[in-house]
mmCIF file of the C-alpha atoms, coordinates in Angstrom:
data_MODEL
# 
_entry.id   MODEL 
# 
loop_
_atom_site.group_PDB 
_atom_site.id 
_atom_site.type_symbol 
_atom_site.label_atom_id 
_atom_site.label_alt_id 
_atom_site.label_comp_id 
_atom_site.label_asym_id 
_atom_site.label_entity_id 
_atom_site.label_seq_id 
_atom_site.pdbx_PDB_ins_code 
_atom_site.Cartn_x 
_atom_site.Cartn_y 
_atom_site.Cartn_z 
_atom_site.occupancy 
_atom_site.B_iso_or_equiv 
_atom_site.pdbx_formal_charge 
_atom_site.auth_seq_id 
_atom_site.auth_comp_id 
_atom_site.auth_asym_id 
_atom_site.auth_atom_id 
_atom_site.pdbx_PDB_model_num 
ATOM 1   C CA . UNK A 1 1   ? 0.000  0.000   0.000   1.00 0.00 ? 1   UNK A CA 1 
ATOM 2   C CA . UNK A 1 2   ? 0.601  3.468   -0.148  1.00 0.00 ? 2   UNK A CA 1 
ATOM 3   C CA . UNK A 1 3   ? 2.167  3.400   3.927   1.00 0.00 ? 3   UNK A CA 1 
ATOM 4   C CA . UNK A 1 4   ? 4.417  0.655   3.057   1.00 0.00 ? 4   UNK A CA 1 
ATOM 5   C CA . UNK A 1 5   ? 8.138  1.136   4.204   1.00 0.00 ? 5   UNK A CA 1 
ATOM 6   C CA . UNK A 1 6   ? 11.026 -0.949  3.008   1.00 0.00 ? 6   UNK A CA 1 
ATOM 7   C CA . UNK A 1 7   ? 13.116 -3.188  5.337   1.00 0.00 ? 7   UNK A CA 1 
ATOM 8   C CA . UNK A 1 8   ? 16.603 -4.602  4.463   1.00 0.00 ? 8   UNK A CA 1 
ATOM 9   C CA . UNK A 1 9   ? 16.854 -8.098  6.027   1.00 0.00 ? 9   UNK A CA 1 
ATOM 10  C CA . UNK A 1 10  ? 20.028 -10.385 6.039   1.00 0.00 ? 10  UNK A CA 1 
ATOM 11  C CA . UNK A 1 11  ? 19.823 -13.349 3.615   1.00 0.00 ? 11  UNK A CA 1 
ATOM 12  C CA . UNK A 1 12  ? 20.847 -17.075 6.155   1.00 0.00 ? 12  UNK A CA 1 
ATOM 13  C CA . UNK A 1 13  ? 21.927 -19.861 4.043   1.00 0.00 ? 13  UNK A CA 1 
ATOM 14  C CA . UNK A 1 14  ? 20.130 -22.419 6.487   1.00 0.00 ? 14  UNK A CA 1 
ATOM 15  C CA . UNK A 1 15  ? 22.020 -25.191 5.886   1.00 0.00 ? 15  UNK A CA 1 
ATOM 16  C CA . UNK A 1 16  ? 25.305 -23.095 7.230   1.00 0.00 ? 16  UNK A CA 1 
ATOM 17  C CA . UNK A 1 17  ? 23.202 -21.912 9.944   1.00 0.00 ? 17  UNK A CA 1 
ATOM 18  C CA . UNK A 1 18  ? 22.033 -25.407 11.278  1.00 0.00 ? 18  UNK A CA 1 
ATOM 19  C CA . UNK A 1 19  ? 25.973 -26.119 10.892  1.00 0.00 ? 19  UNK A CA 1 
ATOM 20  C CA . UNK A 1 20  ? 27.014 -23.623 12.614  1.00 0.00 ? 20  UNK A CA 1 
ATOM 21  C CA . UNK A 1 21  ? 24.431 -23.426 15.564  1.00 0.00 ? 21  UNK A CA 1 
ATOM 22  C CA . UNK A 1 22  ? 23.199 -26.877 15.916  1.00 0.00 ? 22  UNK A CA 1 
ATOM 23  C CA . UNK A 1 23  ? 25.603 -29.596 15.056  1.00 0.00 ? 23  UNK A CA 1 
ATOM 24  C CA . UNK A 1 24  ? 28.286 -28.355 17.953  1.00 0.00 ? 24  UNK A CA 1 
ATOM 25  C CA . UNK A 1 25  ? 26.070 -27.133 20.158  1.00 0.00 ? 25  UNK A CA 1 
ATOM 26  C CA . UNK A 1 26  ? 26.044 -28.171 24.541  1.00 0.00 ? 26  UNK A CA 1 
ATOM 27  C CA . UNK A 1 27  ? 23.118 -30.709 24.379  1.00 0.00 ? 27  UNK A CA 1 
ATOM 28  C CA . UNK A 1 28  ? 20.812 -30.105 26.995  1.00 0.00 ? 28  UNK A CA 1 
ATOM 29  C CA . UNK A 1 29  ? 20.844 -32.572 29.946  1.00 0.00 ? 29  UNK A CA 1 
ATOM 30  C CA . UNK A 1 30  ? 17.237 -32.578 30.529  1.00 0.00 ? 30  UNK A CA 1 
ATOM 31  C CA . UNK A 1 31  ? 14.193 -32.525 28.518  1.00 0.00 ? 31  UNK A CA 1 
ATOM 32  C CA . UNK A 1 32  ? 10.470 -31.004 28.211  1.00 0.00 ? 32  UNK A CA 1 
ATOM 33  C CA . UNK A 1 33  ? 8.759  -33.452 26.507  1.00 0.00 ? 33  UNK A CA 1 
ATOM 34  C CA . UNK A 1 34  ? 6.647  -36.707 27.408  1.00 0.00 ? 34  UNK A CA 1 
ATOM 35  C CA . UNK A 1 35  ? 7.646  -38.034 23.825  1.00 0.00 ? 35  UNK A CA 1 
ATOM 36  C CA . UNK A 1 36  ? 11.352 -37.829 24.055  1.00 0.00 ? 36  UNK A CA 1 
ATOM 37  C CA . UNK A 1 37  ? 13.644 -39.506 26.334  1.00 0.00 ? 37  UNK A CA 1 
ATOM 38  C CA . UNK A 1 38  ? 16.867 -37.230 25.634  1.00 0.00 ? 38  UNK A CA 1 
ATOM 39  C CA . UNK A 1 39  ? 16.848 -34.190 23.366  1.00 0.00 ? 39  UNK A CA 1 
ATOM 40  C CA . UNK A 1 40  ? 15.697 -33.764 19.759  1.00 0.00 ? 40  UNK A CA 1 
ATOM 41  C CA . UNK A 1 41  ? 16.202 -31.411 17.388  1.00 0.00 ? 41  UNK A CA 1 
ATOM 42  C CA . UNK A 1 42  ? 12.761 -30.779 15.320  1.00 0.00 ? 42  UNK A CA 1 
ATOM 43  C CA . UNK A 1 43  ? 12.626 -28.663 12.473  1.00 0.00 ? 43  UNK A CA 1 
ATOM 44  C CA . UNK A 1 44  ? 9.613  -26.900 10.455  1.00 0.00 ? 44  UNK A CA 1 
ATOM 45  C CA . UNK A 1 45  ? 10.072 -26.178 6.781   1.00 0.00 ? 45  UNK A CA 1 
ATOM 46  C CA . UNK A 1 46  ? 7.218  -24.300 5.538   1.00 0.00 ? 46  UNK A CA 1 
ATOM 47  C CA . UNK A 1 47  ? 8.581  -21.892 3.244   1.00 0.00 ? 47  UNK A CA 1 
ATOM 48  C CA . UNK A 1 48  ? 6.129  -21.313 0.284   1.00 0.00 ? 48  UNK A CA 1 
ATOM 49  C CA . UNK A 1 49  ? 7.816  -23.297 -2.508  1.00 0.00 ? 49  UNK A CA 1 
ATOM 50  C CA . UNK A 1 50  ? 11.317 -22.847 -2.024  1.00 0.00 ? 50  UNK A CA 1 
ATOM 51  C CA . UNK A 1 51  ? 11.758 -26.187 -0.144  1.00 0.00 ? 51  UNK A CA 1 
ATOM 52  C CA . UNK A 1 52  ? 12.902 -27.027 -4.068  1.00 0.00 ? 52  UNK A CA 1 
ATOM 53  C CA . UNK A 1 53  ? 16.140 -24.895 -3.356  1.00 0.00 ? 53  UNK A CA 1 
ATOM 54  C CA . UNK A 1 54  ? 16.698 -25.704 0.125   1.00 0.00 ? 54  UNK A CA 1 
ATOM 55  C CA . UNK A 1 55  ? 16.023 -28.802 0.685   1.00 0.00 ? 55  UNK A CA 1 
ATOM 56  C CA . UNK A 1 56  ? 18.726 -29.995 -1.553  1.00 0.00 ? 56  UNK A CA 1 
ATOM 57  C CA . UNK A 1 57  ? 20.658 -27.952 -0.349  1.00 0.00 ? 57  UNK A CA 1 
ATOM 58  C CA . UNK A 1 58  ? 20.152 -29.629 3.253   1.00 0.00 ? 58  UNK A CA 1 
ATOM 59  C CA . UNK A 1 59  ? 20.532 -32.979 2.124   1.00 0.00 ? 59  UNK A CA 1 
ATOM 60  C CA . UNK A 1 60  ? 23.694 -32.103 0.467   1.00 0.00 ? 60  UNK A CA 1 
ATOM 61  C CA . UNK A 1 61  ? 25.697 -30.669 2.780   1.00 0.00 ? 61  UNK A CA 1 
ATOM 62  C CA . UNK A 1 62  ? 24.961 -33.036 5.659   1.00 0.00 ? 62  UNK A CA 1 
ATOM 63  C CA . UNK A 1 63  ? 23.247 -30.283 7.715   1.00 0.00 ? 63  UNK A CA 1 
ATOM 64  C CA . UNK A 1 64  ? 19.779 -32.002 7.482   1.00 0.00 ? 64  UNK A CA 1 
ATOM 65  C CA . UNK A 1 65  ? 20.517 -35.572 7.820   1.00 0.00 ? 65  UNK A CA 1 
ATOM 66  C CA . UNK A 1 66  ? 23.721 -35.234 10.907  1.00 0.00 ? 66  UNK A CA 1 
ATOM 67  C CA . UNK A 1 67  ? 21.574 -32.398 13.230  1.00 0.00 ? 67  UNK A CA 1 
ATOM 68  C CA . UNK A 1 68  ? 17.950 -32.967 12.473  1.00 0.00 ? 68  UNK A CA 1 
ATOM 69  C CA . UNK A 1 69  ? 16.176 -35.652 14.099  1.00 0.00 ? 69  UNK A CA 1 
ATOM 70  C CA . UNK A 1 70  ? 12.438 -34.720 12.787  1.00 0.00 ? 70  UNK A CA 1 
ATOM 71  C CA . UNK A 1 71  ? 11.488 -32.554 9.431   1.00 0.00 ? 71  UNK A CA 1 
ATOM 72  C CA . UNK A 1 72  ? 8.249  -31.750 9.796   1.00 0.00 ? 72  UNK A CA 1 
ATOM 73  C CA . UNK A 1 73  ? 6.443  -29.567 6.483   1.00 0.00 ? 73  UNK A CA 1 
ATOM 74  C CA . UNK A 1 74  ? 5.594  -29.090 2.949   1.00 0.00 ? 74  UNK A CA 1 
ATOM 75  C CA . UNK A 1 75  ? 6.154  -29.544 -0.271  1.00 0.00 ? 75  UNK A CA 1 
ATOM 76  C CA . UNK A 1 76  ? 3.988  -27.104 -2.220  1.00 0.00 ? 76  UNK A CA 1 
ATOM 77  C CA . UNK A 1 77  ? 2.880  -29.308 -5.341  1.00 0.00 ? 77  UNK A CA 1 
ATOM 78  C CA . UNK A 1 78  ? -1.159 -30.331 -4.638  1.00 0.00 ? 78  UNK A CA 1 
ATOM 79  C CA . UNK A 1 79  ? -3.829 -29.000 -6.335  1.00 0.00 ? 79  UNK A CA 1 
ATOM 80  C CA . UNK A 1 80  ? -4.297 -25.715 -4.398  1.00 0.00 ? 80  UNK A CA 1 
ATOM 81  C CA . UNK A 1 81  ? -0.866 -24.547 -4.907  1.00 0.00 ? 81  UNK A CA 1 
ATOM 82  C CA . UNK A 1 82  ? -0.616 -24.301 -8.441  1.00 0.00 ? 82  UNK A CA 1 
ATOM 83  C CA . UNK A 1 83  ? 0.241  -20.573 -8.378  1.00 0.00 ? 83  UNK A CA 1 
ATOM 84  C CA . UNK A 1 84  ? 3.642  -21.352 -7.361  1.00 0.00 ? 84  UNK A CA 1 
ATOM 85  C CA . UNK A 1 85  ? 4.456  -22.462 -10.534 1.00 0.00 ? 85  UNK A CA 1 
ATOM 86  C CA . UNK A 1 86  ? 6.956  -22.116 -12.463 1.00 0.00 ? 86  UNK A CA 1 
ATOM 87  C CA . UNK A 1 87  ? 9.845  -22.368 -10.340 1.00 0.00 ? 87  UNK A CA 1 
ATOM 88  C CA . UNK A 1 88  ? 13.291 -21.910 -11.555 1.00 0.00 ? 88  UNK A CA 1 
ATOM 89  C CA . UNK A 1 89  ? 16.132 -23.894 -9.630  1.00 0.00 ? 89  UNK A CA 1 
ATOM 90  C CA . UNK A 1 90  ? 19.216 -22.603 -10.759 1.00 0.00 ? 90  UNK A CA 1 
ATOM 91  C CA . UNK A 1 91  ? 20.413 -19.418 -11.677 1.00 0.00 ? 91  UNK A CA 1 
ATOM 92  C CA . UNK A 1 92  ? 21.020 -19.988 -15.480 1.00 0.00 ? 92  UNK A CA 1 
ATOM 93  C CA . UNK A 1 93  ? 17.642 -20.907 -15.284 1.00 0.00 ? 93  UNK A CA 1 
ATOM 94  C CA . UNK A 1 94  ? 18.367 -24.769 -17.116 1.00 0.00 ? 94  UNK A CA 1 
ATOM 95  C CA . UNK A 1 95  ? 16.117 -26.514 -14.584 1.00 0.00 ? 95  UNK A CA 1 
ATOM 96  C CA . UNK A 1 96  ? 12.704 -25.635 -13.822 1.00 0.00 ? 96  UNK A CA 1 
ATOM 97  C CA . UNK A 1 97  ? 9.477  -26.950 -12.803 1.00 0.00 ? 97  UNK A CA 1 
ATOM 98  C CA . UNK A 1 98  ? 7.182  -25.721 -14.863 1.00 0.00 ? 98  UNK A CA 1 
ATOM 99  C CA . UNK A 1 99  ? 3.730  -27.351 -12.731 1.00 0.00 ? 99  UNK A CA 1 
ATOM 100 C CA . UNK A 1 100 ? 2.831  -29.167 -9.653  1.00 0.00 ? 100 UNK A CA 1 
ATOM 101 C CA . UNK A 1 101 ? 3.076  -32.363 -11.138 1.00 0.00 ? 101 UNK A CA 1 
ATOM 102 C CA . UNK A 1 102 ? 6.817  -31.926 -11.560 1.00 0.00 ? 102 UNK A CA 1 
ATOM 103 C CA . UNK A 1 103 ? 7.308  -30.451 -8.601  1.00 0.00 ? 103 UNK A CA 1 
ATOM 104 C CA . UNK A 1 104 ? 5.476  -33.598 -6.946  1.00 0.00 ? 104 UNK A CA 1 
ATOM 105 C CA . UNK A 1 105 ? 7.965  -36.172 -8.859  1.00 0.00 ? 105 UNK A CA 1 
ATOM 106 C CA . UNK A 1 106 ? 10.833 -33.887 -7.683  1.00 0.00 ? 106 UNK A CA 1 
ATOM 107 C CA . UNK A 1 107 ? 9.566  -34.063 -3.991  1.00 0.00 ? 107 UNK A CA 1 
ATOM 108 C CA . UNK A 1 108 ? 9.026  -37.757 -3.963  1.00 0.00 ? 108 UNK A CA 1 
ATOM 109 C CA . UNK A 1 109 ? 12.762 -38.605 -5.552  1.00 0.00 ? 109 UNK A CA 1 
ATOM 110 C CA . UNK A 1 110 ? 14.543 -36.347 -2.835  1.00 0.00 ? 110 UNK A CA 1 
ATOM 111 C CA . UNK A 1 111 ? 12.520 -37.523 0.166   1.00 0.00 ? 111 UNK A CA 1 
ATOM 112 C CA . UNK A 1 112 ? 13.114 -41.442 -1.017  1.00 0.00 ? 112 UNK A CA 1 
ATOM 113 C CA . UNK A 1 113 ? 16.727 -40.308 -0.946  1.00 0.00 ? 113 UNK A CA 1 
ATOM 114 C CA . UNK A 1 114 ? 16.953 -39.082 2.241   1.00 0.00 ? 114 UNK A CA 1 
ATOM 115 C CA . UNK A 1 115 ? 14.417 -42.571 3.264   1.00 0.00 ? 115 UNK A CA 1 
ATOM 116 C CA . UNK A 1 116 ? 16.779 -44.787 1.945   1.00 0.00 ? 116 UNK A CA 1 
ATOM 117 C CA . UNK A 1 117 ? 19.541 -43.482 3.060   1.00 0.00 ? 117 UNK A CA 1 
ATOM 118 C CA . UNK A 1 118 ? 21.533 -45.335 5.846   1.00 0.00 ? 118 UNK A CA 1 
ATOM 119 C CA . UNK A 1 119 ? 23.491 -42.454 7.161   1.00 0.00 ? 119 UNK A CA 1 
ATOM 120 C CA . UNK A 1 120 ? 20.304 -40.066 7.278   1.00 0.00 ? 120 UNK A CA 1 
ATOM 121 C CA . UNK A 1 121 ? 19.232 -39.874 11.367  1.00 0.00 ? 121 UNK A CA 1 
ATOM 122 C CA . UNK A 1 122 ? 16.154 -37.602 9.883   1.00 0.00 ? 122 UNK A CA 1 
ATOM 123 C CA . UNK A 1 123 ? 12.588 -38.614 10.192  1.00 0.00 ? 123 UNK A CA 1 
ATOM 124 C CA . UNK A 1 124 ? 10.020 -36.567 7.743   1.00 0.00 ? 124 UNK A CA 1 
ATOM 125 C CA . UNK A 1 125 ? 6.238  -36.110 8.122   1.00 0.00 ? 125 UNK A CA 1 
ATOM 126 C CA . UNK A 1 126 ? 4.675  -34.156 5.383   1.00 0.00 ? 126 UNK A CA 1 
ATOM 127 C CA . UNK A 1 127 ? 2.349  -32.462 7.841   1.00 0.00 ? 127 UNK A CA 1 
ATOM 128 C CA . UNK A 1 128 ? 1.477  -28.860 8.335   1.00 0.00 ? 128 UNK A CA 1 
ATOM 129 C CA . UNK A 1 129 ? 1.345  -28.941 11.399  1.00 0.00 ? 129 UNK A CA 1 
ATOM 130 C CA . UNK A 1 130 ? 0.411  -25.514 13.260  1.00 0.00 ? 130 UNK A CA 1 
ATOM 131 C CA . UNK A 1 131 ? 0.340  -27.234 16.806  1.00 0.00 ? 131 UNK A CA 1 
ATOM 132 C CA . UNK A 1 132 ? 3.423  -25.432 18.085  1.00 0.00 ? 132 UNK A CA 1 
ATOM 133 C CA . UNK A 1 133 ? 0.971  -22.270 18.471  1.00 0.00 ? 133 UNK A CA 1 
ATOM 134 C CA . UNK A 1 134 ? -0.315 -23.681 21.350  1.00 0.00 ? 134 UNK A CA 1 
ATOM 135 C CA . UNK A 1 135 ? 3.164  -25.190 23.195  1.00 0.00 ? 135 UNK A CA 1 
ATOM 136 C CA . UNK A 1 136 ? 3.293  -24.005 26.277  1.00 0.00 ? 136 UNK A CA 1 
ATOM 137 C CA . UNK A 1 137 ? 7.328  -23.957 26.441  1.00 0.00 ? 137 UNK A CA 1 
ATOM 138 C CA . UNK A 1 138 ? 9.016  -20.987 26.381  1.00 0.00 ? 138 UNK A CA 1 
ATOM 139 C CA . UNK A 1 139 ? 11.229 -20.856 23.299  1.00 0.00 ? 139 UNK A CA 1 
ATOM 140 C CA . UNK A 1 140 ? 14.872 -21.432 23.410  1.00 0.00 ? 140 UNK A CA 1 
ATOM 141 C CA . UNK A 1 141 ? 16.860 -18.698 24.182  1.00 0.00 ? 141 UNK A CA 1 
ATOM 142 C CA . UNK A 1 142 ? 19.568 -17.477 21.786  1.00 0.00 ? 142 UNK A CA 1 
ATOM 143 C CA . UNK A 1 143 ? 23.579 -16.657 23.773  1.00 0.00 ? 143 UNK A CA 1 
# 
């Protein structure tokens, strides 16, 4: 609108950042959860279409499958998210997805990868799950 104002915001590879921030950090020596018996690292990925950059990007560099117990999200290729489309991979452009349907065989391939895998610690549920709105754990606290 005519009140917008423009913020500059720093650009986090997030496959550095779970490097550098999760895989050496002090584990906790207790936990807040019924489910787990020591701690887990859980991730969200819910980011609109890009999961076709990042996530490859993840698997790639180790940061997904060596820090990230859980991977809960979304691939954005059914029906209702055909507006995303097309979606260019690579900067000369040479690999795109040009509908959901791609974008669904793309998804399927890289998460039967990181399945398969025997050196992948990383569970994945395809759920968009909003349930965290209602945890009532503080979140962690940055140093």
């Amino acid at each position: 609108g005519h009140n917008a104002t423009s913020k500059t915001v720093e650009i986090v590879r997030l496959a550095t950042w779970i490097t550098d921030e999760i895989q050496d950090r002090i584990i906790p020596t207790t936990t807040h959860s019924n489910f787990f018996s020591e701690p887990t690292v859980i991730m969200k990925l819910d980011i609109e279409g890009l999961e076709f950059k990042v996530f490859p990007d993840l698997v790639t560099t180790g940061a997904l499958c060596n820090n990230i117990h859980y991977l809960m999200g979304e691939f954005h290729y059914s029906p209702g998210n055909h507006n995303y489309y097309p979606i260019t991979l690579t900067k000369d452009e040479r690999h795109v997805l040009t509908d959901r349907k791609a974008g669904e065989r793309l998804a399927r391939q890289m998460l039967h990868f990181v399945d398969v895998s025997d050196n992948c610690m990383t569970n994945i549920s395809l759920m968009d799950d909003e349930s965290y709105l209602t945890d009532p754990h503080d979140y962690p606290k940055l140093n």
